[in-house]
Amino acid sequence: IDRKIGKPLTYILHDNKNDPYQMKNIASDNMPLVNKLITEELIPWLEHSGDVWRPTEVSAKAVNAYI
């Protein structure tokens, strides 16, 4: 998940076996499935495991608060 300030989240998946140089983003081929897997699988697993990282957008205001 790529977080850029002021931009919507983008999802990046690479097939390291068939594309070792990570030239093709396979997430862009089936974005509805990627969104479904993130909301139904990844986020619940992060919550279950106590991982505080979440796929959320980062606002410029939030970043400036730490600078």
GROMACS .gro file of C-alpha atoms in nm:
model
   67
    1ILE     CA    1   0.000   0.000   0.000
    2ASP     CA    2   0.151   0.327  -0.111
    3ARG     CA    3   0.072   0.632   0.102
    4LYS     CA    4   0.145   0.964  -0.063
    5ILE     CA    5   0.055   1.287   0.110
    6GLY     CA    6  -0.267   1.431  -0.027
    7LYS     CA    7  -0.318   1.140  -0.271
    8PRO     CA    8  -0.557   0.845  -0.247
    9LEU     CA    9  -0.412   0.513  -0.136
   10THR     CA   10  -0.276   0.293  -0.411
   11TYR     CA   11  -0.223  -0.079  -0.384
   12ILE     CA   12   0.085  -0.239  -0.531
   13LEU     CA   13   0.133  -0.615  -0.568
   14HIS     CA   14   0.417  -0.781  -0.751
   15ASP     CA   15   0.467  -1.139  -0.867
   16ASN     CA   16   0.825  -1.182  -0.747
   17LYS     CA   17   0.857  -1.526  -0.905
   18ASN     CA   18   0.753  -1.427  -1.258
   19ASP     CA   19   0.850  -1.059  -1.235
   20PRO     CA   20   1.160  -1.041  -1.010
   21TYR     CA   21   1.231  -0.680  -1.112
   22GLN     CA   22   0.879  -0.578  -1.006
   23MET     CA   23   0.793  -0.404  -1.329
   24LYS     CA   24   0.419  -0.488  -1.335
   25ASN     CA   25   0.168  -0.400  -1.066
   26ILE     CA   26  -0.068  -0.699  -1.069
   27ALA     CA   27  -0.304  -0.525  -0.824
   28SER     CA   28  -0.415  -0.290  -1.101
   29ASP     CA   29  -0.546  -0.588  -1.301
   30ASN     CA   30  -0.819  -0.668  -1.047
   31MET     CA   31  -0.870  -0.377  -0.810
   32PRO     CA   32  -1.215  -0.490  -0.683
   33LEU     CA   33  -1.062  -0.819  -0.564
   34VAL     CA   34  -0.767  -0.638  -0.404
   35ASN     CA   35  -1.001  -0.401  -0.218
   36LYS     CA   36  -1.211  -0.695  -0.101
   37LEU     CA   37  -0.907  -0.888   0.025
   38ILE     CA   38  -0.774  -0.585   0.210
   39THR     CA   39  -1.103  -0.507   0.383
   40GLU     CA   40  -1.204  -0.869   0.453
   41GLU     CA   41  -0.865  -1.031   0.519
   42LEU     CA   42  -0.582  -0.785   0.583
   43ILE     CA   43  -0.751  -0.533   0.812
   44PRO     CA   44  -0.913  -0.799   1.035
   45TRP     CA   45  -0.578  -0.981   1.059
   46LEU     CA   46  -0.399  -0.659   1.154
   47GLU     CA   47  -0.659  -0.595   1.423
   48HIS     CA   48  -0.643  -0.955   1.552
   49SER     CA   49  -0.264  -0.952   1.570
   50GLY     CA   50  -0.252  -0.612   1.742
   51ASP     CA   51  -0.065  -0.449   1.454
   52VAL     CA   52  -0.136  -0.077   1.469
   53TRP     CA   53  -0.051  -0.017   1.103
   54ARG     CA   54  -0.358   0.055   0.894
   55PRO     CA   55  -0.401   0.129   0.524
   56THR     CA   56  -0.516   0.489   0.571
   57GLU     CA   57  -0.448   0.804   0.381
   58VAL     CA   58  -0.201   1.048   0.533
   59SER     CA   59  -0.295   1.414   0.519
   60ALA     CA   60  -0.039   1.689   0.478
   61LYS     CA   61  -0.165   1.835   0.808
   62ALA     CA   62  -0.085   1.511   0.991
   63VAL     CA   63   0.264   1.498   0.846
   64ASN     CA   64   0.334   1.862   0.929
   65ALA     CA   65   0.241   1.793   1.292
   66TYR     CA   66   0.550   1.571   1.317
   67ILE     CA   67   0.790   1.809   1.144
   0.00000   0.00000   0.00000
